């Protein structure tokens, strides 16, 4: 009995030690703004403190002429406190955050259309701009039941991040429940990726200078991963609803230690809880299964997407046994992938591959893994641990439509100023001429990410207003 107690105590000690070790190694961003919008007090979510936006801070502030706080009429049990209040805007308004660490930043916007006798958040309709990027157009806050978190990654080489909320019409309003602005690890988005252009594989340069919206973040074969268990506070959802067919696949779980290596996937790229589960194809005899595992993800047309696939060999009994092919949109993207080779011959060591693809007219992105000509019998013949899909900005610096930020701001209705209007118009004309010269010089600062070449043509303010009025999100 004494031996059993001693072993149990030693196990608890090891568990405590590994937990403490993980906490010590957790990522600590230099820019780390967590804002509890519309609240008078701070709130703690997953051990992170969201600061009230009414507090005085030298590094962040709210600039708005017509705004007010709104509280939920009914508090839903189990829902984080940040979703019980909201900041409402009746005119264009912005949050400004000082940047101490230039580079890739993660921006998360939290929305929840809670019930309130004072205002129906379902009547909201607004646009969101982030440093000149169009993040949302004609947005209405998501559904009535669950909070909606929208995540963006963007390159910041200026001294500030500005997030603007613009009501779609004078009769509309905008709102937000919480905001996160976080400087990302330097290895989160690298400079290059493989561009899968039909049957051709080309190098895509300047990946880290693009702006992204996270569309899907999926853990394959495992349970949901919550922000509490991710060093970048991300949510990874199970893959079941995206798996086209589970025929021929097996789930596998790993109870050992994931071996992160310098130069490979870091814990910030993908947490242990993603890499310690997978779906795989396994040969039960000398014959190789003639089957691929395929996942399908609905997406919007007319955009490029970053597809990141996560791999970790947690199933092979020895090195050098696992070879398989990787497909994106049914095109061969990686032939004879040898995880032993790319991880310096170490099992349970994570690896990821980045691919850029066009959505095409199908409105679906597919990823697949399957046996290759080098696959062997009685072994694992394909494996996948996780998938991320991110929309990339188009040529007008937008992630939601074809109207640039400049025209969105021009479409905001102004008050009639009577006899002063002609004088103001003349002053605006002179300022516009000056601004054109200045804009050409500072365009790189306004749009630090690269504008992807597409078939989007310039449109007039009238056309922009018509497009925005015809879209309802």
Short mmCIF file of N, CA and C in Angstrom, two decimals, residues 250-419:
data_model
loop_
_atom_site.label_atom_id
_atom_site.label_comp_id
_atom_site.label_asym_id
_atom_site.label_seq_id
_atom_site.Cartn_x
_atom_site.Cartn_y
_atom_site.Cartn_z
N UNK A 250 -8.69 5.82 -39.03
CA UNK A 250 -8.66 5.49 -37.61
C UNK A 250 -8.23 6.72 -36.83
N UNK A 251 -8.80 6.89 -35.65
CA UNK A 251 -8.34 7.94 -34.75
C UNK A 251 -7.24 7.38 -33.86
N UNK A 252 -6.29 8.24 -33.53
CA UNK A 252 -5.21 7.81 -32.65
C UNK A 252 -4.94 8.92 -31.64
N UNK A 253 -4.67 8.52 -30.41
CA UNK A 253 -4.35 9.46 -29.33
C UNK A 253 -2.98 9.10 -28.76
N UNK A 254 -2.23 10.10 -28.37
CA UNK A 254 -0.85 9.91 -27.91
C UNK A 254 -0.72 10.43 -26.49
N UNK A 255 -0.20 9.59 -25.60
CA UNK A 255 -0.07 9.99 -24.20
C UNK A 255 1.32 10.45 -23.83
N UNK A 256 2.26 10.46 -24.79
CA UNK A 256 3.62 10.88 -24.50
C UNK A 256 3.83 12.36 -24.68
N UNK A 257 5.09 12.74 -24.71
CA UNK A 257 5.45 14.17 -24.83
C UNK A 257 5.66 14.53 -26.29
N UNK A 258 5.05 15.64 -26.72
CA UNK A 258 5.28 16.17 -28.06
C UNK A 258 6.65 16.86 -28.05
N UNK A 259 7.49 16.51 -29.01
CA UNK A 259 8.89 16.96 -29.01
C UNK A 259 9.06 18.13 -29.98
N UNK A 260 8.91 19.33 -29.47
CA UNK A 260 9.12 20.53 -30.28
C UNK A 260 10.62 20.75 -30.49
N UNK A 261 10.98 21.17 -31.71
CA UNK A 261 12.39 21.41 -32.03
C UNK A 261 12.57 22.81 -32.61
N UNK A 262 13.76 23.36 -32.40
CA UNK A 262 14.09 24.65 -33.01
C UNK A 262 14.04 24.52 -34.53
N UNK A 263 13.39 25.47 -35.18
CA UNK A 263 13.27 25.42 -36.62
C UNK A 263 12.05 24.68 -37.11
N UNK A 264 11.37 23.97 -36.22
CA UNK A 264 10.15 23.27 -36.59
C UNK A 264 8.93 24.00 -36.08
N UNK A 265 7.80 23.30 -36.03
CA UNK A 265 6.59 23.90 -35.48
C UNK A 265 6.77 24.13 -33.98
N UNK A 266 6.49 25.33 -33.53
CA UNK A 266 6.59 25.65 -32.11
C UNK A 266 5.24 25.42 -31.43
N UNK A 267 5.25 25.53 -30.13
CA UNK A 267 4.00 25.37 -29.37
C UNK A 267 3.00 26.48 -29.71
N UNK A 268 3.50 27.63 -30.15
CA UNK A 268 2.61 28.73 -30.57
C UNK A 268 2.01 28.46 -31.94
N UNK A 269 2.72 27.76 -32.80
CA UNK A 269 2.16 27.37 -34.09
C UNK A 269 1.04 26.37 -33.90
N UNK A 270 1.25 25.41 -33.01
CA UNK A 270 0.22 24.42 -32.71
C UNK A 270 0.45 23.83 -31.33
N UNK A 271 -0.56 23.79 -30.47
CA UNK A 271 -0.39 23.28 -29.10
C UNK A 271 -0.30 21.76 -29.05
N UNK A 272 0.16 21.25 -27.91
CA UNK A 272 0.27 19.81 -27.70
C UNK A 272 -1.06 19.11 -27.96
N UNK A 273 -2.16 19.73 -27.53
CA UNK A 273 -3.47 19.09 -27.63
C UNK A 273 -3.94 18.92 -29.07
N UNK A 274 -3.30 19.56 -30.02
CA UNK A 274 -3.60 19.34 -31.43
C UNK A 274 -2.71 18.22 -31.98
N UNK A 275 -1.44 18.26 -31.60
CA UNK A 275 -0.50 17.29 -32.15
C UNK A 275 -0.60 15.91 -31.49
N UNK A 276 -1.26 15.80 -30.34
CA UNK A 276 -1.32 14.47 -29.70
C UNK A 276 -2.56 13.67 -30.10
N UNK A 277 -3.26 14.10 -31.15
CA UNK A 277 -4.36 13.31 -31.72
C UNK A 277 -4.30 13.43 -33.23
N UNK A 278 -4.89 12.46 -33.94
CA UNK A 278 -4.82 12.47 -35.41
C UNK A 278 -5.82 11.48 -35.98
N UNK A 279 -6.05 11.60 -37.26
CA UNK A 279 -6.69 10.54 -38.05
C UNK A 279 -5.62 9.99 -38.99
N UNK A 280 -5.68 8.68 -39.23
CA UNK A 280 -4.66 8.06 -40.07
C UNK A 280 -5.24 6.93 -40.90
N UNK A 281 -4.50 6.57 -41.93
CA UNK A 281 -4.77 5.38 -42.73
C UNK A 281 -3.69 4.36 -42.38
N UNK A 282 -4.10 3.14 -42.06
CA UNK A 282 -3.13 2.12 -41.66
C UNK A 282 -3.33 0.85 -42.49
N UNK A 283 -2.22 0.29 -42.96
CA UNK A 283 -2.27 -0.99 -43.66
C UNK A 283 -2.32 -2.13 -42.64
N UNK A 284 -3.33 -2.98 -42.76
CA UNK A 284 -3.45 -4.11 -41.83
C UNK A 284 -2.78 -5.36 -42.37
N UNK A 285 -2.34 -5.29 -43.63
CA UNK A 285 -1.64 -6.42 -44.23
C UNK A 285 -0.64 -5.87 -45.24
N UNK A 286 -0.20 -6.70 -46.16
CA UNK A 286 0.83 -6.28 -47.11
C UNK A 286 0.31 -5.34 -48.19
N UNK A 287 -1.00 -5.30 -48.38
CA UNK A 287 -1.56 -4.43 -49.42
C UNK A 287 -1.78 -3.01 -48.88
N UNK A 288 -1.63 -2.03 -49.77
CA UNK A 288 -1.80 -0.62 -49.40
C UNK A 288 -3.24 -0.21 -49.68
N UNK A 289 -3.93 0.36 -48.71
CA UNK A 289 -5.32 0.80 -48.94
C UNK A 289 -5.41 1.82 -50.07
N UNK A 290 -6.37 1.64 -50.94
CA UNK A 290 -6.58 2.58 -52.04
C UNK A 290 -7.64 3.59 -51.61
N UNK A 291 -7.29 4.47 -50.69
CA UNK A 291 -8.25 5.42 -50.13
C UNK A 291 -7.52 6.68 -49.67
N UNK A 292 -8.17 7.81 -49.80
CA UNK A 292 -7.68 9.08 -49.26
C UNK A 292 -8.64 9.57 -48.17
N UNK A 293 -8.10 10.29 -47.21
CA UNK A 293 -8.94 10.99 -46.25
C UNK A 293 -9.09 12.42 -46.74
N UNK A 294 -10.34 12.90 -46.84
CA UNK A 294 -10.61 14.22 -47.42
C UNK A 294 -11.51 15.03 -46.51
N UNK A 295 -11.16 16.31 -46.36
CA UNK A 295 -11.97 17.26 -45.60
C UNK A 295 -12.40 18.38 -46.53
N UNK A 296 -13.63 18.87 -46.36
CA UNK A 296 -14.17 19.94 -47.20
C UNK A 296 -14.55 21.14 -46.34
N UNK A 297 -14.17 22.35 -46.83
CA UNK A 297 -14.44 23.58 -46.08
C UNK A 297 -15.08 24.61 -47.02
N UNK A 298 -16.33 24.98 -46.79
CA UNK A 298 -16.96 26.03 -47.61
C UNK A 298 -16.27 27.39 -47.39
N UNK A 299 -16.04 28.11 -48.49
CA UNK A 299 -15.38 29.41 -48.42
C UNK A 299 -16.01 30.36 -49.42
N UNK A 300 -15.67 31.63 -49.32
CA UNK A 300 -16.13 32.64 -50.28
C UNK A 300 -15.25 32.62 -51.52
N UNK A 301 -15.87 32.87 -52.67
CA UNK A 301 -15.11 32.92 -53.91
C UNK A 301 -14.30 34.22 -53.99
N UNK A 302 -13.44 34.29 -55.01
CA UNK A 302 -12.69 35.51 -55.36
C UNK A 302 -11.64 35.90 -54.32
N UNK A 303 -11.19 34.96 -53.52
CA UNK A 303 -10.11 35.23 -52.57
C UNK A 303 -9.07 34.12 -52.66
N UNK A 304 -7.85 34.47 -52.28
CA UNK A 304 -6.85 33.45 -52.02
C UNK A 304 -6.94 33.05 -50.55
N UNK A 305 -6.50 31.83 -50.26
CA UNK A 305 -6.55 31.32 -48.90
C UNK A 305 -5.21 30.68 -48.53
N UNK A 306 -4.83 30.87 -47.29
CA UNK A 306 -3.70 30.15 -46.72
C UNK A 306 -4.22 28.88 -46.08
N UNK A 307 -3.72 27.73 -46.53
CA UNK A 307 -4.09 26.44 -45.95
C UNK A 307 -2.88 25.91 -45.20
N UNK A 308 -3.00 25.80 -43.91
CA UNK A 308 -1.90 25.27 -43.07
C UNK A 308 -2.29 23.89 -42.55
N UNK A 309 -1.47 22.90 -42.86
CA UNK A 309 -1.73 21.53 -42.45
C UNK A 309 -0.68 21.10 -41.42
N UNK A 310 -1.15 20.53 -40.31
CA UNK A 310 -0.29 20.14 -39.20
C UNK A 310 -0.11 18.63 -39.18
N UNK A 311 1.14 18.21 -39.01
CA UNK A 311 1.47 16.78 -39.00
C UNK A 311 2.36 16.47 -37.79
N UNK A 312 2.17 15.28 -37.24
CA UNK A 312 3.04 14.80 -36.16
C UNK A 312 2.89 13.28 -36.12
N UNK A 313 4.00 12.57 -36.33
CA UNK A 313 3.94 11.10 -36.38
C UNK A 313 3.91 10.54 -34.96
N UNK A 314 2.69 10.35 -34.48
CA UNK A 314 2.49 9.81 -33.12
C UNK A 314 2.04 8.36 -33.18
N UNK A 315 2.11 7.74 -34.38
CA UNK A 315 1.55 6.40 -34.55
C UNK A 315 2.55 5.35 -35.02
N UNK A 316 3.63 5.77 -35.71
CA UNK A 316 4.57 4.79 -36.23
C UNK A 316 5.39 4.15 -35.11
N UNK A 317 5.76 2.89 -35.30
CA UNK A 317 6.54 2.18 -34.29
C UNK A 317 8.04 2.42 -34.48
N UNK A 318 8.40 2.98 -35.64
CA UNK A 318 9.80 3.22 -35.91
C UNK A 318 9.93 4.33 -36.95
N UNK A 319 11.12 4.91 -37.03
CA UNK A 319 11.38 5.95 -38.01
C UNK A 319 11.46 5.37 -39.42
N UNK A 320 11.19 6.24 -40.42
CA UNK A 320 11.39 5.87 -41.80
C UNK A 320 10.34 4.96 -42.40
N UNK A 321 9.19 4.84 -41.75
CA UNK A 321 8.14 3.94 -42.25
C UNK A 321 6.96 4.67 -42.87
N UNK A 322 6.84 5.98 -42.60
CA UNK A 322 5.64 6.71 -43.03
C UNK A 322 5.95 7.61 -44.22
N UNK A 323 5.32 7.29 -45.36
CA UNK A 323 5.38 8.11 -46.57
C UNK A 323 3.95 8.30 -47.07
N UNK A 324 3.59 9.52 -47.45
CA UNK A 324 2.24 9.73 -47.97
C UNK A 324 2.19 10.99 -48.81
N UNK A 325 1.09 11.15 -49.55
CA UNK A 325 0.87 12.32 -50.39
C UNK A 325 -0.11 13.28 -49.74
N UNK A 326 0.05 14.56 -50.03
CA UNK A 326 -0.83 15.61 -49.52
C UNK A 326 -1.46 16.31 -50.72
N UNK A 327 -2.78 16.50 -50.68
CA UNK A 327 -3.51 17.13 -51.78
C UNK A 327 -4.28 18.35 -51.26
N UNK A 328 -4.30 19.41 -52.08
CA UNK A 328 -5.11 20.60 -51.78
C UNK A 328 -5.94 20.90 -53.03
N UNK A 329 -7.24 20.99 -52.85
CA UNK A 329 -8.16 21.18 -53.99
C UNK A 329 -7.93 20.12 -55.06
N UNK A 330 -7.69 18.90 -54.61
CA UNK A 330 -7.51 17.72 -55.47
C UNK A 330 -6.23 17.76 -56.29
N UNK A 331 -5.35 18.72 -56.02
CA UNK A 331 -4.07 18.79 -56.70
C UNK A 331 -2.98 18.30 -55.76
N UNK A 332 -2.01 17.58 -56.29
CA UNK A 332 -0.91 17.07 -55.48
C UNK A 332 -0.04 18.23 -55.02
N UNK A 333 -0.03 18.46 -53.70
CA UNK A 333 0.70 19.60 -53.14
C UNK A 333 2.03 19.18 -52.52
N UNK A 334 2.11 17.96 -52.04
CA UNK A 334 3.34 17.45 -51.41
C UNK A 334 3.42 15.96 -51.71
N UNK A 335 4.40 15.57 -52.50
CA UNK A 335 4.55 14.17 -52.91
C UNK A 335 5.52 13.44 -51.98
N UNK A 336 5.12 12.25 -51.55
CA UNK A 336 5.98 11.38 -50.73
C UNK A 336 6.51 12.10 -49.49
N UNK A 337 5.61 12.73 -48.75
CA UNK A 337 6.01 13.42 -47.52
C UNK A 337 6.58 12.40 -46.53
N UNK A 338 7.79 12.64 -46.09
CA UNK A 338 8.50 11.76 -45.15
C UNK A 338 8.69 12.54 -43.85
N UNK A 339 7.83 12.29 -42.87
CA UNK A 339 7.90 13.06 -41.63
C UNK A 339 9.18 12.81 -40.86
N UNK A 340 9.78 11.64 -41.03
CA UNK A 340 11.06 11.38 -40.38
C UNK A 340 12.12 12.34 -40.89
N UNK A 341 12.14 12.55 -42.19
CA UNK A 341 13.15 13.40 -42.80
C UNK A 341 12.97 14.86 -42.40
N UNK A 342 11.73 15.38 -42.45
CA UNK A 342 11.51 16.81 -42.19
C UNK A 342 11.59 17.16 -40.70
N UNK A 343 11.59 16.15 -39.82
CA UNK A 343 11.70 16.42 -38.38
C UNK A 343 13.04 15.95 -37.82
N UNK A 344 14.05 15.83 -38.69
CA UNK A 344 15.39 15.40 -38.25
C UNK A 344 15.35 14.06 -37.53
N UNK A 345 14.54 13.17 -38.06
CA UNK A 345 14.44 11.78 -37.59
C UNK A 345 14.12 11.70 -36.10
N UNK A 346 12.94 12.21 -35.81
CA UNK A 346 12.43 12.15 -34.44
C UNK A 346 10.92 11.92 -34.49
N UNK A 347 10.45 10.87 -33.85
CA UNK A 347 9.02 10.62 -33.77
C UNK A 347 8.37 11.61 -32.81
N UNK A 348 7.06 11.82 -32.99
CA UNK A 348 6.27 12.72 -32.14
C UNK A 348 6.82 14.15 -32.16
N UNK A 349 7.41 14.54 -33.29
CA UNK A 349 7.92 15.90 -33.46
C UNK A 349 7.06 16.59 -34.52
N UNK A 350 6.47 17.73 -34.21
CA UNK A 350 5.50 18.36 -35.13
C UNK A 350 6.13 19.07 -36.32
N UNK A 351 5.36 19.10 -37.39
CA UNK A 351 5.75 19.75 -38.64
C UNK A 351 4.49 20.33 -39.28
N UNK A 352 4.62 21.47 -39.95
CA UNK A 352 3.46 22.01 -40.66
C UNK A 352 3.88 22.47 -42.04
N UNK A 353 2.91 22.51 -42.95
CA UNK A 353 3.16 22.95 -44.33
C UNK A 353 2.12 23.99 -44.70
N UNK A 354 2.58 25.10 -45.32
CA UNK A 354 1.70 26.19 -45.73
C UNK A 354 1.51 26.16 -47.24
N UNK A 355 0.23 26.24 -47.66
CA UNK A 355 -0.11 26.28 -49.08
C UNK A 355 -1.05 27.46 -49.32
N UNK A 356 -0.84 28.17 -50.43
CA UNK A 356 -1.75 29.24 -50.84
C UNK A 356 -2.54 28.73 -52.04
N UNK A 357 -3.87 28.87 -51.98
CA UNK A 357 -4.73 28.38 -53.06
C UNK A 357 -5.79 29.42 -53.39
N UNK A 358 -6.34 29.32 -54.60
CA UNK A 358 -7.49 30.12 -54.99
C UNK A 358 -8.75 29.34 -54.68
N UNK A 359 -9.79 30.03 -54.24
CA UNK A 359 -11.02 29.34 -53.87
C UNK A 359 -11.70 28.72 -55.07
N UNK A 360 -11.65 29.40 -56.20
CA UNK A 360 -12.34 28.88 -57.39
C UNK A 360 -13.84 29.09 -57.29
N UNK A 361 -14.54 28.63 -58.30
CA UNK A 361 -15.99 28.84 -58.36
C UNK A 361 -16.78 27.83 -57.54
N UNK A 362 -16.13 26.79 -57.09
CA UNK A 362 -16.85 25.76 -56.32
C UNK A 362 -17.24 26.25 -54.94
N UNK A 363 -16.52 27.26 -54.42
CA UNK A 363 -16.81 27.74 -53.07
C UNK A 363 -16.42 26.76 -52.00
N UNK A 364 -15.51 25.83 -52.31
CA UNK A 364 -15.08 24.81 -51.36
C UNK A 364 -13.57 24.62 -51.48
N UNK A 365 -12.89 24.51 -50.36
CA UNK A 365 -11.49 24.11 -50.33
C UNK A 365 -11.43 22.70 -49.75
N UNK A 366 -10.73 21.80 -50.44
CA UNK A 366 -10.57 20.43 -49.95
C UNK A 366 -9.10 20.17 -49.62
N UNK A 367 -8.87 19.41 -48.56
CA UNK A 367 -7.53 18.92 -48.24
C UNK A 367 -7.63 17.41 -48.07
N UNK A 368 -6.60 16.72 -48.53
CA UNK A 368 -6.61 15.25 -48.48
C UNK A 368 -5.22 14.73 -48.16
N UNK A 369 -5.18 13.55 -47.54
CA UNK A 369 -3.94 12.80 -47.36
C UNK A 369 -4.22 11.37 -47.78
N UNK A 370 -3.20 10.72 -48.35
CA UNK A 370 -3.38 9.34 -48.80
C UNK A 370 -2.05 8.68 -49.08
N UNK A 371 -2.05 7.37 -49.26
CA UNK A 371 -0.81 6.63 -49.51
C UNK A 371 -0.10 7.12 -50.77
N UNK A 372 1.21 6.99 -50.78
CA UNK A 372 2.02 7.33 -51.95
C UNK A 372 2.65 6.06 -52.51
N UNK A 373 3.41 6.21 -53.57
CA UNK A 373 4.06 5.05 -54.18
C UNK A 373 5.13 4.45 -53.27
N UNK A 374 5.54 5.20 -52.24
CA UNK A 374 6.55 4.70 -51.30
C UNK A 374 5.94 4.10 -50.03
N UNK A 375 4.61 4.14 -49.92
CA UNK A 375 3.96 3.59 -48.73
C UNK A 375 4.22 2.09 -48.63
N UNK A 376 4.23 1.61 -47.39
CA UNK A 376 4.54 0.21 -47.13
C UNK A 376 3.39 -0.48 -46.38
N UNK A 377 3.32 -1.80 -46.52
CA UNK A 377 2.32 -2.58 -45.82
C UNK A 377 2.63 -2.70 -44.34
N UNK A 378 1.59 -2.97 -43.56
CA UNK A 378 1.69 -3.18 -42.11
C UNK A 378 2.16 -1.92 -41.37
N UNK A 379 2.00 -0.76 -41.99
CA UNK A 379 2.44 0.48 -41.36
C UNK A 379 1.36 1.55 -41.51
N UNK A 380 1.64 2.72 -40.95
CA UNK A 380 0.78 3.89 -41.15
C UNK A 380 1.07 4.45 -42.54
N UNK A 381 0.02 4.75 -43.32
CA UNK A 381 0.19 5.19 -44.70
C UNK A 381 -0.26 6.62 -44.95
N UNK A 382 -0.78 7.30 -43.96
CA UNK A 382 -1.12 8.73 -44.06
C UNK A 382 -1.58 9.20 -42.68
N UNK A 383 -1.36 10.48 -42.40
CA UNK A 383 -1.74 11.02 -41.09
C UNK A 383 -1.99 12.52 -41.21
N UNK A 384 -2.91 13.04 -40.42
CA UNK A 384 -3.16 14.48 -40.33
C UNK A 384 -3.62 14.81 -38.92
N UNK A 385 -3.03 15.88 -38.35
CA UNK A 385 -3.34 16.26 -36.96
C UNK A 385 -4.17 17.54 -36.86
N UNK A 386 -4.05 18.43 -37.83
CA UNK A 386 -4.79 19.68 -37.73
C UNK A 386 -4.81 20.44 -39.04
N UNK A 387 -5.79 21.34 -39.19
CA UNK A 387 -5.93 22.17 -40.39
C UNK A 387 -6.34 23.57 -40.00
N UNK A 388 -5.72 24.57 -40.62
CA UNK A 388 -6.17 25.95 -40.49
C UNK A 388 -6.37 26.53 -41.89
N UNK A 389 -7.44 27.29 -42.06
CA UNK A 389 -7.71 27.94 -43.34
C UNK A 389 -7.98 29.41 -43.08
N UNK A 390 -7.22 30.28 -43.75
CA UNK A 390 -7.31 31.71 -43.53
C UNK A 390 -7.52 32.44 -44.86
N UNK A 391 -8.51 33.31 -44.89
CA UNK A 391 -8.76 34.14 -46.07
C UNK A 391 -7.71 35.24 -46.14
N UNK A 392 -7.25 35.55 -47.36
CA UNK A 392 -6.24 36.58 -47.56
C UNK A 392 -6.85 37.82 -48.21
N UNK A 393 -6.32 38.99 -47.88
CA UNK A 393 -6.88 40.24 -48.40
C UNK A 393 -6.77 40.31 -49.91
N UNK A 394 -7.74 40.99 -50.54
CA UNK A 394 -7.72 41.14 -51.99
C UNK A 394 -6.99 42.43 -52.38
N UNK A 395 -7.10 42.83 -53.66
CA UNK A 395 -6.33 43.95 -54.18
C UNK A 395 -6.79 45.31 -53.65
N UNK A 396 -8.00 45.39 -53.07
CA UNK A 396 -8.46 46.66 -52.49
C UNK A 396 -8.32 46.64 -50.98
N UNK A 397 -7.45 45.76 -50.47
CA UNK A 397 -7.18 45.66 -49.03
C UNK A 397 -8.46 45.37 -48.25
N UNK A 398 -9.21 44.38 -48.73
CA UNK A 398 -10.46 44.01 -48.07
C UNK A 398 -10.52 42.51 -47.86
N UNK A 399 -11.12 42.12 -46.75
CA UNK A 399 -11.44 40.72 -46.46
C UNK A 399 -12.93 40.47 -46.54
N UNK A 400 -13.68 41.51 -46.94
CA UNK A 400 -15.14 41.36 -47.01
C UNK A 400 -15.70 42.30 -48.08
N UNK A 401 -15.54 41.92 -49.33
CA UNK A 401 -16.13 42.70 -50.40
C UNK A 401 -15.11 43.42 -51.27
N UNK A 402 -15.63 44.26 -52.16
CA UNK A 402 -14.80 44.93 -53.16
C UNK A 402 -14.76 46.43 -52.99
N UNK A 403 -15.22 46.92 -51.85
CA UNK A 403 -15.23 48.36 -51.59
C UNK A 403 -14.08 48.71 -50.65
N UNK A 404 -13.15 49.58 -51.04
CA UNK A 404 -12.02 49.93 -50.18
C UNK A 404 -12.44 50.79 -49.00
N UNK A 405 -11.58 50.85 -48.00
CA UNK A 405 -11.89 51.57 -46.77
C UNK A 405 -12.15 53.05 -47.03
N UNK A 406 -11.42 53.63 -47.96
CA UNK A 406 -11.58 55.06 -48.26
C UNK A 406 -12.99 55.39 -48.71
N UNK A 407 -13.58 54.54 -49.55
CA UNK A 407 -14.94 54.79 -50.04
C UNK A 407 -15.98 54.49 -48.97
N UNK A 408 -15.69 53.54 -48.08
CA UNK A 408 -16.62 53.27 -46.98
C UNK A 408 -16.77 54.50 -46.10
N UNK A 409 -15.66 55.16 -45.82
CA UNK A 409 -15.74 56.37 -45.00
C UNK A 409 -16.45 57.49 -45.75
N UNK A 410 -16.29 57.57 -47.06
CA UNK A 410 -16.97 58.62 -47.84
C UNK A 410 -18.47 58.38 -47.90
N UNK A 411 -18.88 57.10 -47.78
CA UNK A 411 -20.30 56.78 -47.87
C UNK A 411 -21.06 57.12 -46.59
N UNK A 412 -20.33 57.42 -45.49
CA UNK A 412 -21.02 57.75 -44.25
C UNK A 412 -21.78 59.06 -44.43
N UNK A 413 -23.10 59.08 -44.13
CA UNK A 413 -23.90 60.29 -44.35
C UNK A 413 -23.50 61.43 -43.43
N UNK A 414 -23.32 62.59 -44.00
CA UNK A 414 -22.96 63.79 -43.22
C UNK A 414 -24.19 64.68 -42.99
N UNK A 415 -24.09 65.54 -42.00
CA UNK A 415 -25.17 66.50 -41.75
C UNK A 415 -25.15 67.61 -42.81
N UNK A 416 -26.34 68.16 -43.11
CA UNK A 416 -26.43 69.30 -44.02
C UNK A 416 -25.97 70.55 -43.29
N UNK A 417 -25.07 71.28 -43.92
CA UNK A 417 -24.48 72.43 -43.24
C UNK A 417 -24.92 73.76 -43.83
N UNK A 418 -25.98 73.71 -44.66
CA UNK A 418 -26.56 74.96 -45.15
C UNK A 418 -25.58 75.79 -45.95
N UNK A 419 -25.47 77.06 -45.59
CA UNK A 419 -24.67 77.99 -46.40
C UNK A 419 -23.17 77.72 -46.28
#
